[in-house]
Amino acid sequence: MALGADPRGEEPARGIHDVAIVGGGPVGLALAIGAAAQGLAVVVFERQRYPVDKACGEGLMPTGLRLLEALGVRCSPADCTPFTGIRYLQEDGSTAEGSFGEGRFGLGIRRTALSTALVERAREAGAEIREGVGARGWSRHTEGVQLETDGGPVHARLLVAADGLNSTLRQEQGLERPSGLPARYGLRRHYALAPWTDRVEVYFSRDVEAYVTPVGERRIGVAFLWERGSEQVSFEQLLERFPKLAQRLGAAPHDSTVRGAGPLARTVPVLAQDRFVLLGDAAGYVDAITGEGLTLGLRAAAFLAAELPAVLAQGATARSLDPYVRACARHFDPYSRMTRAMLWLARRPALRRRVIRAVGRAPWAFDQLLRRVA
């Protein structure tokens, strides 16, 4: 399809892209792949240079892995490791674990490796990637939008904000609301150490959790999420809360620098306006406690990519984006309810210990839950 060509056969002014995506993380790139594969003219703006790193648990649930594979993305085994389920470990020594089921597995994948694989696939699909180029603001005009970037103004028929939790474009549009949840923060570091299990492990202590994900043949990622106290707490201080995990890690060398994120919860009143749509974490977020962030984002990117020809044919109005908004709600709302329930439980250590001990005595029930939600 010609640059800026309308699916109805009309051709806007030369030089107008069909879709401009601000934010070249996994979700923005997934949309770029899906849109370019349909012959649309797509440009992605990423303010950093690839590969882009980010504080992330780096675990893809089975559904997310299928979505990644459907994009034609592949990663080296040195930077990713399959996992077969989830294991919970509590401070009192009790455990519970569940399996995704025979033939189903998730994937722990280093964020930089995922970034590299996706940007290569996006370029292969025909998307234009402008790395090291930030975007500062935008305005609507008769044929679309004008986006102000470090490289000069860019015109597009639809603007997609995929610029993360702290989305500048979302804030500029006034689409920011109090979440009503206590502020939660995250820190992540990698260790050069062969994984000791084929499960993602979640360690619980009072007011903080540790998430251990295999992300390579000789690499594991350790992430902490916590709520109370100062967000300036150090990685080492958090690790001291988990003596069994610290013993496991031993003197293994660090394989990355510490990266942080937060506060995590974001509430957004609307996902779409005329010529403008939010995607991924920019479109709202609850918490990483369920490990569904990447999967939700990839699913939303697939929804939006499928709707783009119809959206553009209808002038990229807010109304034309309703099918995307409804599809996101169908999957975000159950995630939100489950995540809020897990956060409620995590804030009540005595109850949480009883519940996980009960789940540990009925592993079949945990298996069934994972197979339904993952």
CSV table of C-alpha atoms in Angstrom, one decimal:
chain,number,residue,atom,x,y,z
A,1,MET,CA,0.0,0.0,0.0
A,2,ALA,CA,1.4,3.4,-0.8
A,3,LEU,CA,2.5,5.7,1.9
A,4,GLY,CA,-0.6,7.2,3.5
A,5,ALA,CA,-2.9,5.3,1.3
A,6,ASP,CA,-6.5,5.0,2.6
A,7,PRO,CA,-8.0,1.4,2.7
A,8,ARG,CA,-11.0,2.9,0.8
A,9,GLY,CA,-8.7,3.9,-2.1
A,10,GLU,CA,-8.5,7.6,-1.2
A,11,GLU,CA,-4.9,9.0,-0.9
A,12,PRO,CA,-4.2,11.7,1.7
A,13,ALA,CA,-1.4,14.3,1.1
A,14,ARG,CA,2.0,12.8,0.4
A,15,GLY,CA,4.2,12.3,3.4
A,16,ILE,CA,1.5,11.3,5.9
A,17,HIS,CA,2.1,8.1,7.7
A,18,ASP,CA,-0.8,5.8,8.4
A,19,VAL,CA,0.3,5.3,12.0
A,20,ALA,CA,2.8,7.0,14.2
A,21,ILE,CA,3.7,5.1,17.4
A,22,VAL,CA,5.5,6.9,20.3
A,23,GLY,CA,7.3,4.3,22.4
A,24,GLY,CA,9.4,1.5,20.9
A,25,GLY,CA,9.0,-1.0,23.7
A,26,PRO,CA,7.7,-4.5,23.1
A,27,VAL,CA,4.0,-3.5,22.8
A,28,GLY,CA,4.7,-0.6,20.4
A,29,LEU,CA,6.9,-2.8,18.3
A,30,ALA,CA,4.3,-5.6,18.3
A,31,LEU,CA,1.7,-3.1,16.9
A,32,ALA,CA,4.2,-1.9,14.3
A,33,ILE,CA,4.8,-5.5,13.1
A,34,GLY,CA,1.0,-6.1,12.9
A,35,ALA,CA,0.3,-2.9,11.1
A,36,ALA,CA,3.2,-3.1,8.7
A,37,ALA,CA,2.2,-6.7,7.8
A,38,GLN,CA,-1.1,-5.2,6.5
A,39,GLY,CA,0.7,-2.8,4.2
A,40,LEU,CA,0.3,0.3,6.4
A,41,ALA,CA,2.9,3.0,6.6
A,42,VAL,CA,4.1,2.9,10.2
A,43,VAL,CA,6.8,4.9,12.0
A,44,VAL,CA,8.0,4.2,15.6
A,45,PHE,CA,9.7,6.8,17.8
A,46,GLU,CA,11.9,5.5,20.6
A,47,ARG,CA,13.9,8.0,22.6
A,48,GLN,CA,16.6,5.5,23.5
A,49,ARG,CA,18.9,3.5,21.4
A,50,TYR,CA,18.3,-0.2,20.9
A,51,PRO,CA,18.6,-2.6,22.7
A,52,VAL,CA,16.3,-0.9,25.2
A,53,ASP,CA,16.4,-2.2,28.8
A,54,LYS,CA,13.7,-1.7,31.5
A,55,ALA,CA,12.8,-2.9,35.0
A,56,CYS,CA,10.6,-5.9,34.2
A,57,GLY,CA,9.9,-9.3,35.6
A,58,GLU,CA,10.7,-10.6,32.0
A,59,GLY,CA,8.3,-13.5,32.2
A,60,LEU,CA,5.8,-14.3,29.4
A,61,MET,CA,2.9,-16.5,30.3
A,62,PRO,CA,1.9,-19.2,27.7
A,63,THR,CA,-0.7,-16.9,26.0
A,64,GLY,CA,1.9,-14.1,25.7
A,65,LEU,CA,4.4,-16.5,24.2
A,66,ARG,CA,1.9,-17.6,21.6
A,67,LEU,CA,1.3,-14.0,20.7
A,68,LEU,CA,5.0,-13.4,20.4
A,69,GLU,CA,5.4,-16.5,18.1
A,70,ALA,CA,2.5,-15.3,15.9
A,71,LEU,CA,4.6,-12.1,15.2
A,72,GLY,CA,7.4,-14.3,13.9
A,73,VAL,CA,9.8,-13.3,16.7
A,74,ARG,CA,12.5,-15.7,17.8
A,75,CYS,CA,15.2,-15.3,20.4
A,76,SER,CA,18.5,-17.0,21.2
A,77,PRO,CA,18.4,-19.7,23.9
A,78,ALA,CA,21.2,-17.9,25.6
A,79,ASP,CA,18.8,-15.1,26.4
A,80,CYS,CA,15.6,-17.0,27.1
A,81,THR,CA,14.4,-20.0,29.1
A,82,PRO,CA,11.0,-21.9,29.1
A,83,PHE,CA,9.3,-22.2,32.4
A,84,THR,CA,6.5,-24.7,33.2
A,85,GLY,CA,4.6,-23.1,36.1
A,86,ILE,CA,4.7,-20.9,39.2
A,87,ARG,CA,6.0,-21.7,42.7
A,88,TYR,CA,5.1,-19.7,45.8
A,89,LEU,CA,7.5,-19.8,48.8
A,90,GLN,CA,6.6,-18.2,52.2
A,91,GLU,CA,8.6,-17.0,55.1
A,92,ASP,CA,7.2,-19.8,57.3
A,93,GLY,CA,8.7,-22.4,54.9
A,94,SER,CA,5.3,-23.4,53.3
A,95,THR,CA,5.1,-23.6,49.5
A,96,ALA,CA,2.5,-24.0,46.7
A,97,GLU,CA,3.1,-24.6,43.1
A,98,GLY,CA,1.2,-25.1,39.9
A,99,SER,CA,1.8,-26.2,36.3
A,100,PHE,CA,0.6,-24.8,33.1
A,101,GLY,CA,-0.1,-28.3,31.9
A,102,GLU,CA,1.5,-30.8,29.5
A,103,GLY,CA,2.9,-29.1,26.4
A,104,ARG,CA,2.3,-25.5,27.7
A,105,PHE,CA,5.0,-23.3,29.0
A,106,GLY,CA,5.9,-19.6,29.5
A,107,LEU,CA,9.2,-18.0,28.6
A,108,GLY,CA,11.6,-16.0,30.7
A,109,ILE,CA,13.3,-13.6,28.2
A,110,ARG,CA,15.9,-10.9,28.8
A,111,ARG,CA,14.3,-7.5,28.1
A,112,THR,CA,17.2,-6.4,25.9
A,113,ALA,CA,17.0,-9.6,23.9
A,114,LEU,CA,13.2,-9.2,23.4
A,115,SER,CA,13.8,-5.6,22.4
A,116,THR,CA,16.4,-6.6,19.8
A,117,ALA,CA,14.3,-9.4,18.3
A,118,LEU,CA,11.2,-7.3,18.0
A,119,VAL,CA,12.9,-4.3,16.4
A,120,GLU,CA,14.6,-6.5,13.9
A,121,ARG,CA,11.2,-8.2,13.1
A,122,ALA,CA,9.5,-4.8,12.8
A,123,ARG,CA,12.1,-3.5,10.3
A,124,GLU,CA,11.8,-6.7,8.4
A,125,ALA,CA,8.0,-6.3,8.2
A,126,GLY,CA,8.4,-2.8,6.8
A,127,ALA,CA,8.0,-0.5,9.8
A,128,GLU,CA,10.2,2.6,10.0
A,129,ILE,CA,12.0,2.8,13.3
A,130,ARG,CA,13.5,6.1,14.5
A,131,GLU,CA,15.6,5.3,17.5
A,132,GLY,CA,17.1,8.0,19.7
A,133,VAL,CA,14.3,10.4,18.7
A,134,GLY,CA,11.9,11.7,21.3
A,135,ALA,CA,8.4,13.2,20.8
A,136,ARG,CA,7.3,16.2,22.7
A,137,GLY,CA,3.7,17.1,21.7
A,138,TRP,CA,1.1,17.0,19.0
A,139,SER,CA,-1.9,18.6,17.4
A,140,ARG,CA,-4.8,17.6,15.2
A,141,HIS,CA,-5.3,18.8,11.6
A,142,THR,CA,-7.8,17.9,8.9
A,143,GLU,CA,-6.0,14.8,7.7
A,144,GLY,CA,-4.6,13.5,11.0
A,145,VAL,CA,-2.1,14.8,13.5
A,146,GLN,CA,1.2,16.6,13.6
A,147,LEU,CA,3.7,15.1,16.0
A,148,GLU,CA,6.6,17.3,17.2
A,149,THR,CA,9.8,15.2,17.4
A,150,ASP,CA,13.5,15.8,18.0
A,151,GLY,CA,13.9,15.2,14.2
A,152,GLY,CA,11.2,17.7,13.2
A,153,PRO,CA,7.4,17.5,12.7
A,154,VAL,CA,5.8,14.3,11.5
A,155,HIS,CA,2.3,13.8,10.1
A,156,ALA,CA,0.2,10.7,10.6
A,157,ARG,CA,-3.4,9.7,10.4
A,158,LEU,CA,-3.4,8.1,13.8
A,159,LEU,CA,-1.2,8.6,16.8
A,160,VAL,CA,-0.5,5.7,19.2
A,161,ALA,CA,0.9,6.4,22.7
A,162,ALA,CA,2.8,3.4,23.7
A,163,ASP,CA,5.2,5.3,25.9
A,164,GLY,CA,4.9,3.4,29.1
A,165,LEU,CA,3.7,3.8,32.7
A,166,ASN,CA,4.7,7.5,32.9
A,167,SER,CA,3.3,8.3,29.4
A,168,THR,CA,4.0,11.9,28.5
A,169,LEU,CA,1.4,11.9,25.7
A,170,ARG,CA,-1.3,10.6,28.2
A,171,GLN,CA,-0.4,13.3,30.7
A,172,GLU,CA,-0.5,16.0,28.0
A,173,GLN,CA,-4.0,14.9,27.1
A,174,GLY,CA,-5.1,15.1,30.8
A,175,LEU,CA,-5.8,11.4,30.8
A,176,GLU,CA,-4.4,10.7,34.3
A,177,ARG,CA,-6.6,9.7,37.3
A,178,PRO,CA,-5.7,8.7,40.9
A,179,SER,CA,-5.6,4.9,41.0
A,180,GLY,CA,-6.9,4.5,44.6
A,181,LEU,CA,-4.2,2.0,45.3
A,182,PRO,CA,-1.2,2.4,47.6
A,183,ALA,CA,2.0,3.2,45.7
A,184,ARG,CA,4.1,0.1,44.8
A,185,TYR,CA,7.6,0.1,43.4
A,186,GLY,CA,9.9,-2.4,41.8
A,187,LEU,CA,13.6,-3.1,41.5
A,188,ARG,CA,15.3,-5.7,39.2
A,189,ARG,CA,18.8,-7.2,38.8
A,190,HIS,CA,20.3,-10.2,37.0
A,191,TYR,CA,22.7,-12.8,38.2
A,192,ALA,CA,25.1,-14.9,36.2
A,193,LEU,CA,23.8,-18.2,37.6
A,194,ALA,CA,22.2,-21.3,36.0
A,195,PRO,CA,18.5,-21.5,36.8
A,196,TRP,CA,17.9,-24.1,39.6
A,197,THR,CA,14.2,-24.7,38.6
A,198,ASP,CA,11.9,-24.6,35.6
A,199,ARG,CA,9.4,-22.6,37.6
A,200,VAL,CA,9.1,-18.9,38.2
A,201,GLU,CA,9.5,-18.5,42.0
A,202,VAL,CA,7.6,-15.9,44.0
A,203,TYR,CA,9.0,-15.4,47.6
A,204,PHE,CA,6.7,-13.7,50.1
A,205,SER,CA,7.8,-11.6,53.1
A,206,ARG,CA,5.9,-9.0,55.0
A,207,ASP,CA,5.2,-6.0,52.6
A,208,VAL,CA,7.5,-7.2,49.8
A,209,GLU,CA,7.7,-10.0,47.3
A,210,ALA,CA,10.7,-11.4,45.3
A,211,TYR,CA,10.2,-12.8,41.8
A,212,VAL,CA,12.9,-15.1,40.4
A,213,THR,CA,12.7,-15.8,36.6
A,214,PRO,CA,15.1,-17.9,34.5
A,215,VAL,CA,16.1,-15.7,31.6
A,216,GLY,CA,18.9,-17.6,29.9
A,217,GLU,CA,21.1,-20.7,30.1
A,218,ARG,CA,23.2,-19.0,32.8
A,219,ARG,CA,21.1,-16.1,34.0
A,220,ILE,CA,18.3,-15.5,36.4
A,221,GLY,CA,16.4,-12.3,37.0
A,222,VAL,CA,15.4,-11.2,40.5
A,223,ALA,CA,12.8,-8.5,41.0
A,224,PHE,CA,11.3,-7.0,44.1
A,225,LEU,CA,7.9,-5.4,44.5
A,226,TRP,CA,7.0,-3.6,47.6
A,227,GLU,CA,4.5,-1.0,49.0
A,228,ARG,CA,5.5,0.4,52.4
A,229,GLY,CA,8.4,2.6,53.3
A,230,SER,CA,10.5,4.7,51.1
A,231,GLU,CA,10.9,4.0,47.4
A,232,GLN,CA,14.6,4.8,48.0
A,233,VAL,CA,15.2,1.4,49.6
A,234,SER,CA,18.2,-0.5,48.1
A,235,PHE,CA,18.2,-3.8,46.3
A,236,GLU,CA,20.5,-5.2,49.0
A,237,GLN,CA,18.2,-4.2,51.8
A,238,LEU,CA,15.3,-5.9,50.1
A,239,LEU,CA,17.3,-9.1,49.5
A,240,GLU,CA,18.1,-9.3,53.2
A,241,ARG,CA,14.4,-9.9,53.7
A,242,PHE,CA,14.7,-13.3,51.9
A,243,PRO,CA,17.6,-15.2,53.5
A,244,LYS,CA,16.8,-18.5,51.6
A,245,LEU,CA,16.9,-16.6,48.3
A,246,ALA,CA,20.1,-14.8,49.3
A,247,GLN,CA,21.6,-18.2,50.1
A,248,ARG,CA,20.6,-19.6,46.7
A,249,LEU,CA,22.2,-16.6,45.0
A,250,GLY,CA,25.4,-17.0,47.0
A,251,ALA,CA,28.3,-15.1,45.5
A,252,ALA,CA,27.0,-15.3,41.9
A,253,PRO,CA,28.2,-12.2,39.9
A,254,HIS,CA,25.8,-9.6,38.9
A,255,ASP,CA,24.8,-9.7,35.2
A,256,SER,CA,23.1,-6.3,35.1
A,257,THR,CA,22.7,-3.0,36.9
A,258,VAL,CA,19.8,-2.4,39.2
A,259,ARG,CA,16.8,-0.8,37.5
A,260,GLY,CA,13.6,0.5,39.1
A,261,ALA,CA,10.0,1.4,38.3
A,262,GLY,CA,7.1,2.9,40.0
A,263,PRO,CA,4.7,3.8,41.3
A,264,LEU,CA,3.1,1.0,39.3
A,265,ALA,CA,-0.7,1.6,39.4
A,266,ARG,CA,-2.2,3.9,36.7
A,267,THR,CA,-5.9,4.6,36.0
A,268,VAL,CA,-7.0,6.0,32.7
A,269,PRO,CA,-10.5,7.3,32.1
A,270,VAL,CA,-10.6,6.7,28.3
A,271,LEU,CA,-8.3,4.8,25.9
A,272,ALA,CA,-9.2,6.6,22.7
A,273,GLN,CA,-9.9,10.0,21.3
A,274,ASP,CA,-10.2,11.2,17.7
A,275,ARG,CA,-6.8,10.4,16.0
A,276,PHE,CA,-5.3,9.3,19.3
A,277,VAL,CA,-5.2,6.0,21.2
A,278,LEU,CA,-3.4,4.6,24.2
A,279,LEU,CA,-1.7,1.2,24.2
A,280,GLY,CA,0.2,-1.0,26.7
A,281,ASP,CA,1.1,0.4,30.1
A,282,ALA,CA,0.2,3.9,28.9
A,283,ALA,CA,-3.4,2.6,28.7
A,284,GLY,CA,-3.6,1.7,32.4
A,285,TYR,CA,-1.9,-0.7,34.8
A,286,VAL,CA,-2.6,-2.2,38.2
A,287,ASP,CA,0.4,-4.2,39.4
A,288,ALA,CA,3.0,-6.8,38.3
A,289,ILE,CA,2.1,-9.3,41.0
A,290,THR,CA,0.3,-11.6,38.5
A,291,GLY,CA,3.0,-11.5,35.8
A,292,GLU,CA,0.5,-10.6,33.1
A,293,GLY,CA,1.8,-7.2,32.0
A,294,LEU,CA,3.6,-8.2,28.7
A,295,THR,CA,0.8,-10.6,27.8
A,296,LEU,CA,-1.9,-7.9,28.2
A,297,GLY,CA,0.2,-5.5,26.1
A,298,LEU,CA,0.8,-8.0,23.3
A,299,ARG,CA,-2.9,-8.9,23.3
A,300,ALA,CA,-3.9,-5.3,23.0
A,301,ALA,CA,-1.4,-4.7,20.2
A,302,ALA,CA,-2.9,-7.6,18.3
A,303,PHE,CA,-6.5,-6.2,18.8
A,304,LEU,CA,-5.5,-2.8,17.6
A,305,ALA,CA,-3.5,-4.0,14.6
A,306,ALA,CA,-6.5,-6.1,13.5
A,307,GLU,CA,-8.8,-3.0,13.7
A,308,LEU,CA,-6.5,-0.5,12.0
A,309,PRO,CA,-7.7,-0.8,8.4
A,310,ALA,CA,-11.3,-0.2,9.5
A,311,VAL,CA,-10.2,2.5,12.0
A,312,LEU,CA,-8.4,4.4,9.3
A,313,ALA,CA,-11.2,4.0,6.7
A,314,GLN,CA,-13.5,5.7,9.2
A,315,GLY,CA,-11.2,8.6,9.8
A,316,ALA,CA,-9.6,7.3,13.0
A,317,THR,CA,-12.4,8.7,15.1
A,318,ALA,CA,-12.9,7.8,18.8
A,319,ARG,CA,-16.0,5.9,17.7
A,320,SER,CA,-14.1,3.9,15.2
A,321,LEU,CA,-11.7,2.8,17.9
A,322,ASP,CA,-14.6,1.4,20.1
A,323,PRO,CA,-14.0,-2.2,19.1
A,324,TYR,CA,-10.4,-2.0,20.3
A,325,VAL,CA,-11.5,-0.3,23.5
A,326,ARG,CA,-14.1,-3.0,24.2
A,327,ALA,CA,-11.7,-5.8,23.4
A,328,CYS,CA,-9.1,-4.3,25.9
A,329,ALA,CA,-11.8,-4.1,28.6
A,330,ARG,CA,-12.8,-7.8,28.1
A,331,HIS,CA,-9.2,-8.8,29.1
A,332,PHE,CA,-8.1,-5.9,31.3
A,333,ASP,CA,-11.1,-6.1,33.7
A,334,PRO,CA,-10.6,-9.7,34.8
A,335,TYR,CA,-6.8,-9.0,35.2
A,336,SER,CA,-7.6,-6.0,37.3
A,337,ARG,CA,-10.0,-7.9,39.6
A,338,MET,CA,-7.6,-10.8,40.1
A,339,THR,CA,-4.6,-8.5,40.6
A,340,ARG,CA,-6.5,-6.3,43.2
A,341,ALA,CA,-7.5,-9.5,45.0
A,342,MET,CA,-3.9,-10.7,45.1
A,343,LEU,CA,-2.7,-7.3,46.4
A,344,TRP,CA,-5.4,-7.4,49.1
A,345,LEU,CA,-4.2,-10.8,50.2
A,346,ALA,CA,-0.5,-9.8,50.1
A,347,ARG,CA,-1.3,-7.0,52.5
A,348,ARG,CA,-2.7,-9.5,55.1
A,349,PRO,CA,0.3,-11.8,55.8
A,350,ALA,CA,-1.5,-14.1,58.3
A,351,LEU,CA,-4.4,-14.7,55.8
A,352,ARG,CA,-2.0,-15.0,52.9
A,353,ARG,CA,0.0,-17.7,54.7
A,354,ARG,CA,-3.2,-19.7,55.4
A,355,VAL,CA,-4.4,-19.4,51.8
A,356,ILE,CA,-1.1,-20.4,50.2
A,357,ARG,CA,-0.7,-23.3,52.6
A,358,ALA,CA,-4.2,-24.5,51.6
A,359,VAL,CA,-3.3,-24.2,47.9
A,360,GLY,CA,-0.2,-26.2,48.6
A,361,ARG,CA,-2.3,-29.0,49.9
A,362,ALA,CA,-4.4,-29.0,46.7
A,363,PRO,CA,-2.0,-28.5,43.9
A,364,TRP,CA,-4.6,-29.7,41.3
A,365,ALA,CA,-6.6,-26.5,42.1
A,366,PHE,CA,-3.6,-24.3,41.5
A,367,ASP,CA,-3.0,-26.2,38.2
A,368,GLN,CA,-6.5,-25.5,37.1
A,369,LEU,CA,-6.3,-21.8,37.9
A,370,LEU,CA,-3.0,-21.4,36.0
A,371,ARG,CA,-4.4,-23.2,33.0
A,372,ARG,CA,-7.4,-20.9,32.9
A,373,VAL,CA,-5.7,-17.6,33.4
A,374,ALA,CA,-2.2,-18.1,31.8
